[in-house]
Coordinates of C-alpha atoms in Angstrom, one line a residue:
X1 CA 0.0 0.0 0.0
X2 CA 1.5 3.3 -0.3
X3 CA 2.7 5.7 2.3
X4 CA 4.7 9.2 2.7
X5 CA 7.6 6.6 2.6
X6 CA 7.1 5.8 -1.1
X7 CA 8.0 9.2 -2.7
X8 CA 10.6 9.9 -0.4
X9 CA 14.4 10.4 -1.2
X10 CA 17.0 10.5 0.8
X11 CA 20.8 10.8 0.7
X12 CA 22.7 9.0 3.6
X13 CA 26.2 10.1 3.9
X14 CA 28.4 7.7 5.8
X15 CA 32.1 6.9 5.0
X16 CA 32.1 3.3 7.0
X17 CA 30.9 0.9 4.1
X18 CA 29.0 -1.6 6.4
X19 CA 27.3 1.0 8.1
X20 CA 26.2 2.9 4.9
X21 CA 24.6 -0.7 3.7
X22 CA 22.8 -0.7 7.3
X23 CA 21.3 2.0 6.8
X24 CA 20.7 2.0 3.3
X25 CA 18.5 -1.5 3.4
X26 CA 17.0 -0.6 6.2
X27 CA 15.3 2.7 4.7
X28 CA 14.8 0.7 1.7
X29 CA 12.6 -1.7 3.6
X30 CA 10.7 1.4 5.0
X31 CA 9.7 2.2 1.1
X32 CA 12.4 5.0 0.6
X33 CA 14.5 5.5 -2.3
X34 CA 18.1 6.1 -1.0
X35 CA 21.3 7.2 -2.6
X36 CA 24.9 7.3 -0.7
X37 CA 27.8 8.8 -0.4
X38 CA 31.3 8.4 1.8
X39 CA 33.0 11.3 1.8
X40 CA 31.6 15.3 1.8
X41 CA 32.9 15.7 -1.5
X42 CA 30.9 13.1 -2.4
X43 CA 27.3 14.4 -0.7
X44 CA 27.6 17.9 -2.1
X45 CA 27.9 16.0 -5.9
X46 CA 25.0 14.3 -5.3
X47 CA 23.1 17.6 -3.8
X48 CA 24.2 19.8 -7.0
X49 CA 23.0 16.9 -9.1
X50 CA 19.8 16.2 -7.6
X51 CA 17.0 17.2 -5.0
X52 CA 16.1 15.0 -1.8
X53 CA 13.6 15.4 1.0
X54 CA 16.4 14.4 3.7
X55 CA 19.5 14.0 4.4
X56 CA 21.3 11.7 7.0
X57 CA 25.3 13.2 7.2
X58 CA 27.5 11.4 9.6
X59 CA 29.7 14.1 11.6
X60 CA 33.0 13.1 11.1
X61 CA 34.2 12.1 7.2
X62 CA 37.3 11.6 5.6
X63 CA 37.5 15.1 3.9
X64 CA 35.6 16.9 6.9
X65 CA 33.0 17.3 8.6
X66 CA 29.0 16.9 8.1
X67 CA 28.5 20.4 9.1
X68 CA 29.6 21.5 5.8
X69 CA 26.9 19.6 4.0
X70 CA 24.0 21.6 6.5
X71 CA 25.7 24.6 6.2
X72 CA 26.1 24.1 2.2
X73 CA 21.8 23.4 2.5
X74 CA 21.1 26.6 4.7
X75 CA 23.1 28.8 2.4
X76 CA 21.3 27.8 -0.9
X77 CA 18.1 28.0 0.9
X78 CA 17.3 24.3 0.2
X79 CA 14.5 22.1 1.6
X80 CA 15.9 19.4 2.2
X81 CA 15.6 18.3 6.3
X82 CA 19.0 17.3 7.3
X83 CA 20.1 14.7 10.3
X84 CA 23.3 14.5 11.8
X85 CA 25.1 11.3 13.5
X86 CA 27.3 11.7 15.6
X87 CA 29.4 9.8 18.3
X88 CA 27.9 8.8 21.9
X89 CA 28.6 11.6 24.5
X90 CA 29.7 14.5 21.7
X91 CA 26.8 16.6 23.5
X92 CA 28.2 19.7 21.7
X93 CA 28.0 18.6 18.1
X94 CA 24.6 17.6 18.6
X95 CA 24.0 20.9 20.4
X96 CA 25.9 23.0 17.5
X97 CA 24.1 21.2 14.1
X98 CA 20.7 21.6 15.9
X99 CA 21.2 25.3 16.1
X100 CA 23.0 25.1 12.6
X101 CA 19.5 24.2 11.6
X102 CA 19.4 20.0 11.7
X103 CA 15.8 18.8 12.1
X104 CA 17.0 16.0 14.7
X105 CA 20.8 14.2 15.1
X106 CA 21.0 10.5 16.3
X107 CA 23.9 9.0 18.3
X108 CA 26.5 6.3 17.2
X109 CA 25.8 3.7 17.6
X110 CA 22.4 4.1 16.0
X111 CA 19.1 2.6 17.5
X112 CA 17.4 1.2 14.0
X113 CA 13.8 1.3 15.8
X114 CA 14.9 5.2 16.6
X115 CA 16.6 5.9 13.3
X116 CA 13.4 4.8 11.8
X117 CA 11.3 7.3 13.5
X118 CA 13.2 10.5 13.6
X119 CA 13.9 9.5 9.5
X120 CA 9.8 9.4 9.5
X121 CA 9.3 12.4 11.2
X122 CA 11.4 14.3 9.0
X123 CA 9.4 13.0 5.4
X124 CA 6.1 13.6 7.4
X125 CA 7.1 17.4 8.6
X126 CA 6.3 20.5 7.7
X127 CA 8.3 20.5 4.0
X128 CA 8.3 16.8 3.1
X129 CA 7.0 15.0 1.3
X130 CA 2.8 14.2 1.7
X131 CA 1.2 10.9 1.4
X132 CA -0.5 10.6 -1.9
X133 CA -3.7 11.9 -2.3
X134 CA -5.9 13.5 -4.3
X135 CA -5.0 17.7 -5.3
X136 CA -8.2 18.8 -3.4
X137 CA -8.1 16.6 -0.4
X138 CA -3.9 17.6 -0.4
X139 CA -5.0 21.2 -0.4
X140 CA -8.0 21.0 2.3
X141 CA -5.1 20.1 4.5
X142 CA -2.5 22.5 3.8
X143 CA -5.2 25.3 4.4
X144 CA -5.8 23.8 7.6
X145 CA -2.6 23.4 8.8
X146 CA -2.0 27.5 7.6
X147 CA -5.4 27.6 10.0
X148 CA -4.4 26.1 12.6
X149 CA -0.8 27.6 12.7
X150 CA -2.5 30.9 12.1
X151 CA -4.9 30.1 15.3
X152 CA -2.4 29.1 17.3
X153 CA 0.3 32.6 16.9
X154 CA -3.0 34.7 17.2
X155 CA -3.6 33.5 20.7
X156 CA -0.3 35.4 21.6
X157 CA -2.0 38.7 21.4
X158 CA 0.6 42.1 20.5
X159 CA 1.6 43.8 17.7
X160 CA 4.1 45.5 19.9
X161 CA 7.7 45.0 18.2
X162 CA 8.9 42.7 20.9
X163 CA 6.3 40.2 20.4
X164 CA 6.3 40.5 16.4
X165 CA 9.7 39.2 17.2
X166 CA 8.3 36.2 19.5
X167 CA 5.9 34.8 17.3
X168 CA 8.4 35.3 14.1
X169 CA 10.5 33.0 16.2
X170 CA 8.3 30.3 16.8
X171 CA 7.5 30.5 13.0
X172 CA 11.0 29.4 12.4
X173 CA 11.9 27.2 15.0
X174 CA 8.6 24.9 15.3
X175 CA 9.5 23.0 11.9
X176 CA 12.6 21.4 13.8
X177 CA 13.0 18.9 16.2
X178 CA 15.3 20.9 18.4
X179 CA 15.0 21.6 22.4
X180 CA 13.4 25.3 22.6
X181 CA 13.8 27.1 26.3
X182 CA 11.1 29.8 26.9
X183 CA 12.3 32.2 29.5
X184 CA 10.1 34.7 30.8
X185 CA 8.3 36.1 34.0
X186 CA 5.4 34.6 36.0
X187 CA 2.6 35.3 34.0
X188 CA 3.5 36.2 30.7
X189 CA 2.6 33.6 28.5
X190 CA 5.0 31.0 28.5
X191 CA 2.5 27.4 28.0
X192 CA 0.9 30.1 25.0
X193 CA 3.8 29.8 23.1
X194 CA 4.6 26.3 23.7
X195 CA 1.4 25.9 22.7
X196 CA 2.1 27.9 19.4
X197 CA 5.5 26.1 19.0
X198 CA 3.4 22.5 19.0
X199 CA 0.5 23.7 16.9
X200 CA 3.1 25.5 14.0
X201 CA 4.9 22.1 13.7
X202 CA 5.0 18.7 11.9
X203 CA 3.9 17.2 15.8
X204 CA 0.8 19.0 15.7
X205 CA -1.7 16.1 14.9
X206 CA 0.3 14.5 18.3
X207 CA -0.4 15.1 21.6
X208 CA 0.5 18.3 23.7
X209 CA 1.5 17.3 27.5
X210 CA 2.0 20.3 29.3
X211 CA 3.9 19.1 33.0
X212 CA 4.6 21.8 36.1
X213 CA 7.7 21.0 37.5
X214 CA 7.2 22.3 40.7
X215 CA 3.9 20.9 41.4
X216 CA 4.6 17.1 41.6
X217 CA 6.2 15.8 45.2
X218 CA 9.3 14.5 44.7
X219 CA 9.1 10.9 46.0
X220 CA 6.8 10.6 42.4
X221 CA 8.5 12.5 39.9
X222 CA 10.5 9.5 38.2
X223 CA 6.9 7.5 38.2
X224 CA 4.9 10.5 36.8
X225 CA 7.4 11.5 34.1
X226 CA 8.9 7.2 33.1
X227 CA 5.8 5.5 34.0
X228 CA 5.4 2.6 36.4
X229 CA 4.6 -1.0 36.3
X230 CA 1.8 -2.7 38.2
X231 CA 3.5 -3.4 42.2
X232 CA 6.6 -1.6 41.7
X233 CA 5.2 0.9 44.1
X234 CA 2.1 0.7 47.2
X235 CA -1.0 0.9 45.3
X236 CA 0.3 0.3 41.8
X237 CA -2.6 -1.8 40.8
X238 CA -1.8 -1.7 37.4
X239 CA 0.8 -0.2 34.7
X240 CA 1.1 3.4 34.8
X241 CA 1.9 5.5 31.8
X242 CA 4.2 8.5 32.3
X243 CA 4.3 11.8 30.6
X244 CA 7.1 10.9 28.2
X245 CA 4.3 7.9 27.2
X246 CA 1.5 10.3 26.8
X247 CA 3.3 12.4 24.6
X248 CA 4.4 10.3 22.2
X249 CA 4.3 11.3 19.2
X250 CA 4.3 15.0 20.3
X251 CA 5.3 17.5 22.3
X252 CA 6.2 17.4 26.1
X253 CA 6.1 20.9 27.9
X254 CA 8.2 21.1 30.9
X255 CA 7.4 24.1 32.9
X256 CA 9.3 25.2 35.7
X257 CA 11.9 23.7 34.3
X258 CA 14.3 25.1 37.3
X259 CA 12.3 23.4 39.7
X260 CA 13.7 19.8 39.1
X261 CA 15.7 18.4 42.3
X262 CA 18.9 17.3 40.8
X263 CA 18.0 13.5 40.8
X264 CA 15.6 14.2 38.8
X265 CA 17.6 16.3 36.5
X266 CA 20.1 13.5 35.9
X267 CA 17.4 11.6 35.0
X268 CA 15.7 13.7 32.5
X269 CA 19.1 14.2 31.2
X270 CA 19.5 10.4 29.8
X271 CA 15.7 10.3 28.7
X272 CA 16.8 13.7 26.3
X273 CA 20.1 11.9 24.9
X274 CA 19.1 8.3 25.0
X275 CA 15.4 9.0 23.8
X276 CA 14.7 6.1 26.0
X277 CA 12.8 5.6 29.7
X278 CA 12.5 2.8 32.1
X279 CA 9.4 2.9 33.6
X280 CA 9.7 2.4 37.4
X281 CA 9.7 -1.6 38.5
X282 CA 11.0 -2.4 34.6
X283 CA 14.2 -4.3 34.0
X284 CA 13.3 -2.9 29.8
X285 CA 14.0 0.2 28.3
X286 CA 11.7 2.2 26.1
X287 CA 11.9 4.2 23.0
X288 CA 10.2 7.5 22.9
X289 CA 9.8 10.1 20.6
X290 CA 9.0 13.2 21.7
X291 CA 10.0 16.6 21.7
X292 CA 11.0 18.4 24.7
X293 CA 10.2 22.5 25.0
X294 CA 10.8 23.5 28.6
X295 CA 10.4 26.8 30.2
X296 CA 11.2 29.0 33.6
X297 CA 11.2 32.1 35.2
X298 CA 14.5 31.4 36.9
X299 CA 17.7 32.5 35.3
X300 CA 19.0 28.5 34.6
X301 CA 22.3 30.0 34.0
X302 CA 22.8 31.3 37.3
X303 CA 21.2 28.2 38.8
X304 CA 24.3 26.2 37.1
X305 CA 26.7 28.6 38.3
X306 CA 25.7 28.0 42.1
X307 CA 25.1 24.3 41.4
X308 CA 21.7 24.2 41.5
X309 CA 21.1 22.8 37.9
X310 CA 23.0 20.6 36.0
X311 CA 25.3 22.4 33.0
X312 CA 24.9 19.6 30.7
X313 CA 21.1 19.5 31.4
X314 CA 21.3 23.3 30.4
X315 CA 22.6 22.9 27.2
X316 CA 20.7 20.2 26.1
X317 CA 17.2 22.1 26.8
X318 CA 19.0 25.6 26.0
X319 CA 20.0 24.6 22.0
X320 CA 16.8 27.5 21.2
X321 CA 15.9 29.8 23.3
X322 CA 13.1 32.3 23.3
X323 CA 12.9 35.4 25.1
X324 CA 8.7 36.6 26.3
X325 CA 8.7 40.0 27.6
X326 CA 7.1 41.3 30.5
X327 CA 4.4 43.0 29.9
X328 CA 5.8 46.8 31.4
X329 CA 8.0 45.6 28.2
X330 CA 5.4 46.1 26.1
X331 CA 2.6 48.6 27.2
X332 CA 1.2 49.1 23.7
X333 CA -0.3 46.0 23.6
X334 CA -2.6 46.9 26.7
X335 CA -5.7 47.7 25.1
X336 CA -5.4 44.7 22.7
X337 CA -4.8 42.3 25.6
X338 CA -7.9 43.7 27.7
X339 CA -10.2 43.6 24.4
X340 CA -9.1 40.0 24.1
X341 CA -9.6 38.8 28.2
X342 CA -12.6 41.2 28.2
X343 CA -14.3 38.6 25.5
X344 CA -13.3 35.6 27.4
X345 CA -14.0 36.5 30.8
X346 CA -17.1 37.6 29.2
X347 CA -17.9 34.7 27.7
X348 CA -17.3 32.1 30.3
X349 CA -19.5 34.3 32.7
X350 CA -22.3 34.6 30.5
X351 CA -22.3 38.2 30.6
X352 CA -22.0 41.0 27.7
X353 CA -18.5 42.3 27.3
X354 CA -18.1 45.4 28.9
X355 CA -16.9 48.7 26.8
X356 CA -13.5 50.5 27.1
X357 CA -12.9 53.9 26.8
X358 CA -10.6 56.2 27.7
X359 CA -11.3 56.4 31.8
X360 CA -10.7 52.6 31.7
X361 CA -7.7 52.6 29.6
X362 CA -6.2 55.3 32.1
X363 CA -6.8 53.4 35.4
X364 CA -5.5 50.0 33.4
X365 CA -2.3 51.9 32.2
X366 CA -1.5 53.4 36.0
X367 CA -1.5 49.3 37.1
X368 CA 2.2 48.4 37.8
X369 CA 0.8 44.5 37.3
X370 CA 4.0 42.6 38.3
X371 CA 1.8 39.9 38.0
X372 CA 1.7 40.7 33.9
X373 CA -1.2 39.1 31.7
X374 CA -2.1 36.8 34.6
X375 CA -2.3 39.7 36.6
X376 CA -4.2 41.6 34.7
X377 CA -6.9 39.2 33.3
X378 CA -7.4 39.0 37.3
X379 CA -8.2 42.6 37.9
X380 CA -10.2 42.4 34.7
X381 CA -11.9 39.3 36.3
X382 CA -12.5 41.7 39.8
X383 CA -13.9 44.5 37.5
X384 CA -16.2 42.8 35.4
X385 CA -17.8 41.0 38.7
X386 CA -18.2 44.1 40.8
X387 CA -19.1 46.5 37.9
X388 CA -22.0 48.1 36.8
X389 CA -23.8 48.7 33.4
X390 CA -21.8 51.1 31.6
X391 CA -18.0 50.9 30.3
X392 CA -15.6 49.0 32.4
X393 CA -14.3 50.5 35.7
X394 CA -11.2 48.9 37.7
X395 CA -12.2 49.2 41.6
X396 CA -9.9 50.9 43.9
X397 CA -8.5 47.5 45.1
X398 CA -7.8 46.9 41.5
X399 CA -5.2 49.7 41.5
X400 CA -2.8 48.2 44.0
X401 CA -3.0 45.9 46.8
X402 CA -4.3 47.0 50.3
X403 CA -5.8 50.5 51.1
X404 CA -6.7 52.3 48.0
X405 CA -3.7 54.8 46.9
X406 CA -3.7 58.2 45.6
X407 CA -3.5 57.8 41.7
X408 CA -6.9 55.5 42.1
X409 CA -8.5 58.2 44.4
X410 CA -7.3 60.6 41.5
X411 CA -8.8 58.4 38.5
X412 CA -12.7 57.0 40.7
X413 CA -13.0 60.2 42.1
X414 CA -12.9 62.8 39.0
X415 CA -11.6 60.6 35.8
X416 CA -9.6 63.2 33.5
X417 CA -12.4 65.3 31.3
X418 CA -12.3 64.5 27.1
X419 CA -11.8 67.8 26.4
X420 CA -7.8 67.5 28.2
X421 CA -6.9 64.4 25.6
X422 CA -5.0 65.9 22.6
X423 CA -5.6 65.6 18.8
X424 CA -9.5 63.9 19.4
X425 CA -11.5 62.8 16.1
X426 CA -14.8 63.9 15.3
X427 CA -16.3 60.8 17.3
X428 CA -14.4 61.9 21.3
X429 CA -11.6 59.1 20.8
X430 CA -8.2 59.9 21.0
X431 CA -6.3 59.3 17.8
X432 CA -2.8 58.0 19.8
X433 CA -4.1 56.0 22.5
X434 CA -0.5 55.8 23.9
X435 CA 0.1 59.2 23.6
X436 CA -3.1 60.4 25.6
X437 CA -2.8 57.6 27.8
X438 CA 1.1 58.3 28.9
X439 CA -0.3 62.4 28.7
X440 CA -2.6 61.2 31.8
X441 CA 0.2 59.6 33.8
X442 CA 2.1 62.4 33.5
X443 CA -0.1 64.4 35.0
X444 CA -0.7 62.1 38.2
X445 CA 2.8 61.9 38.6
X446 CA 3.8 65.4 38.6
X447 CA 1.2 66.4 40.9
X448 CA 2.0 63.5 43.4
X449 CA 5.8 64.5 42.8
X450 CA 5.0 68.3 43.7
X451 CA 2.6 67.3 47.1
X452 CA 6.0 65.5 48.0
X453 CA 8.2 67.5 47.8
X454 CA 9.6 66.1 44.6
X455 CA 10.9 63.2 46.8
X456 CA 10.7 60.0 44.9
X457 CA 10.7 57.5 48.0
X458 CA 7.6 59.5 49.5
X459 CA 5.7 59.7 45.8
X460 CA 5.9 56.1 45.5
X461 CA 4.7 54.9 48.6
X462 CA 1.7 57.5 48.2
X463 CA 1.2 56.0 44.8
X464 CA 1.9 52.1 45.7
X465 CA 4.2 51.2 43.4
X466 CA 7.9 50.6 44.3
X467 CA 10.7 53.1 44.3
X468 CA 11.8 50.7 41.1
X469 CA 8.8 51.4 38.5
X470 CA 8.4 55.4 39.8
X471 CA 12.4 55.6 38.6
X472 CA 11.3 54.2 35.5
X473 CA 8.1 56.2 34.4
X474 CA 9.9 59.2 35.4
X475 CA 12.8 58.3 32.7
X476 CA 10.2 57.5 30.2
X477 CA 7.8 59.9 30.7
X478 CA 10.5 62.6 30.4
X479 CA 9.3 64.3 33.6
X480 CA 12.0 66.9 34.9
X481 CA 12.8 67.5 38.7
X482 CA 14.5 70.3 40.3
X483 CA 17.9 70.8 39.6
X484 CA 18.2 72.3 43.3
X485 CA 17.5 70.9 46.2
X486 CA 18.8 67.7 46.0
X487 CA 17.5 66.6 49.5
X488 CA 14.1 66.6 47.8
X489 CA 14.6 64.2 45.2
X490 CA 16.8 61.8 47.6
X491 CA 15.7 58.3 47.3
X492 CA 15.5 57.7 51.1
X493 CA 16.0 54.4 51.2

């Protein structure tokens, strides 16, 4: 019957004779059509005289080294997905082609049962080669694959610069099979874009198994993540999948990543290189094939530094890493965001989905939110449930936690009139929302400064926010103190 298999090509490029047969019948019984090469002078005739859909390199050749032959691909822009070999424990050539660009590397000596699915995932991805089918069937699926992909980076809501670079990112990493690290603060978004990275990528159709690190106790760790057979543990009535076995296929998202007891972490380690688990109580190993994306609000770095993560472990998660701002990062995407959690909080309450304007946009720009878009969809939560009919209004408590400060007396008490927001159209809305909306902070926070003294310590404690974020809106605002009396703007700490 045919498969993907059946159109596939594929160049294998090994300069150890027996091994090249090995790996040559053995695709050849999968349905492939495979063409060799021993040398890298070798491989790069065959790619100038003909196109594959992958390409297995060994690392080390007679005439150099693999690399060459990815690096030869990526420079003419080719298609074709490449896979490095390379010898047991040579963590850094495996780390190094994967950020080259490799779809996947294997270690020497080669599992067959694993070099068979990492060679099947690469036809089957995003860029190989389709099962035969019919040209409307073929094109009902790559519209809704461009849907889902679509779907998936539009729940990462921004058009801010800083996210245009996140989700341009994830476009170009989620076709691999390389680890991808997602750094970011509490709160920002990080399971979204793992999300995004699984949805945009040939593992879509697979499951997603999203894991907090820090949640699970760590006498059940190994069973949770390996699996467990039935009395290798009180209570193990039966065999126990673990997360590595539910995500097969797919993706596994580690979050927390940093929280991982160093047991553990050694551990996790071998599953990563190996792609193999022993499930607790087994005496057998088990393939798996998954991909790992991990993510943390720690700085891992750091954490290896003082011994409190592993450096290898690093490296291996580390081999892409992207970078989600905070949100104080990237305030332009505030009225966006609170459209967007507006509708859903809406939604799953039943209710209609309260209007912004500007009086609501002004209190929601004065929130410090530490928290970021976790923080805010809660105060957005608060507002909708203790609001009345009307536009959206954030209650005092909203504003900052404990007794009600002085900008949200400022903002409930007499919101800034229309007529003070610059360059209005015809209809009363402001045509640069950031503009008015940075004009209104302004103003609180020269008035605040001037009951004060000017003294930044006192102004942000009668504000509640920290000495911190005052520093900040005054450097961005462009808000000039005194150049005298210097005991006034003293930052008594």
């Amino acid at each position: 019957m045919p498969t993907a298999s059946t159109s596939a090509t594929i160049l294998v490029v090994d300069d150890e004779p027996d091994l090249r047969t090995l790996y040559e019948l053995t695709l050849l019984r999968e349905g492939y059509r495979v063409e060799t090469a021993g040398s890298v002078q070798e491989g790069s005739a065959q790619l100038q005289s003909q196109h594959f859909d992958v390409v297995i390199t060994d690392m080390r050749l007679p005439d150099g080294v693999g690399m060459e032959l990815l690096l030869l691909l990526r420079e003419q822009s080719r298609t074709e997905r490449c896979i490095v070999m390379t010898a047991y424990g040579s963590a850094e050539n495996a780390v190094e082609a994967l950020r080259a660009g490799a779809f996947d590397y294997l270690t020497k000596p080669v599992d067959l049962r694993q070099f068979r699915q990492v060679v099947a995932s690469a036809v089957q991805g995003i860029g190989g080669v389709p099962a035969p089918a019919s040209p409307q069937t073929a094109a009902t699926a790559a519209s809704g694959n461009q849907d889902l992909n679509a779907s998936a980076l539009q729940a990462l809501v921004g058009n801010s610069q800083a996210m245009q670079l996140v989700k341009q990112r994830i476009a170009k990493v989620a076709k691999g099979m390389a680890p991808v690290l997602i750094h970011g603060e509490s709160g920002t978004g990080k399971e979204l874009v793992a999300r995004a990275l699984h949805a945009c990528s040939q593992r879509a159709n697979g499951p997603m198994v999203a894991v907090n690190c820090g949640a699970i106790p760590e006498n059940l760790l190994e069973a949770e993540f390996f699996g467990a057979r039935k009395g290798s543990y009180t209570g193990a009535a039966q065999d126990r999948p673990g997360y590595f076995q539910a995500a097969q296929g797919g993706t596994l998202f580690l979050d927390e990543i940093g929280d991982l007891p160093l047991a553990m972490q050694a551990k996790l380690l071998r599953a990563i290189q190996e792609r193999k688990i022993r499930p607790l109580g087994s005496t057998q190993e088990e393939s798996v094939d998954v991909r790992i994306v991990s993510a943390t609000h720690r700085d891992l770095g750091t954490g290896v530094q003082t011994g409190n993560f592993r450096q290898d472990l690093y490296y291996r998660l580390n081999v892409i890493e992207i970078e989600l701002p905070a949100l104080r990062e990237r305030r332009e995407d505030l009225s966006l965001l609170c459209q967007a959690l507006l509708k859903k909080l809406a939604k799953e309450s039943g209710l209609a989905t309260p209007a912004l304007d500007e009086t609501s946009l002004a209190q929601i720009a004065l929130l410090p939110l530490p928290g970021n878009v976790r923080e805010l969809e809660n105060v957005l939560h608060r507002a909708i449930a203790l609001g009345d009919d009307g536009p959206l209004r954030i209650p005092p408590n909203g504003l900052q936690s404990g007794n009600e400060s002085a900008a949200s007396r400022a903002l409930t008490a007499a919101p800034p009139p229309l007529q003070e927001a610059p360059a209005e159209s015809p209809a009363g809305l402001p045509e640069n929302l950031q503009g008015w909306l940075d004009e209104q902070e302004r103003s609180i926070l020269v008035r605040a400064l001037q009951d004060n003294g000017f003294n930044r310590t006192a102004t942000a404690a009668r504000l509640g926010i920290s000495l911190r974020q005052i520093r900040y809106r005054i450097d961005r605002l462009g808000i000039d103190l005194p150049a005298e009396g210097g005991k006034h703007q003293t930052d008594n700490a």
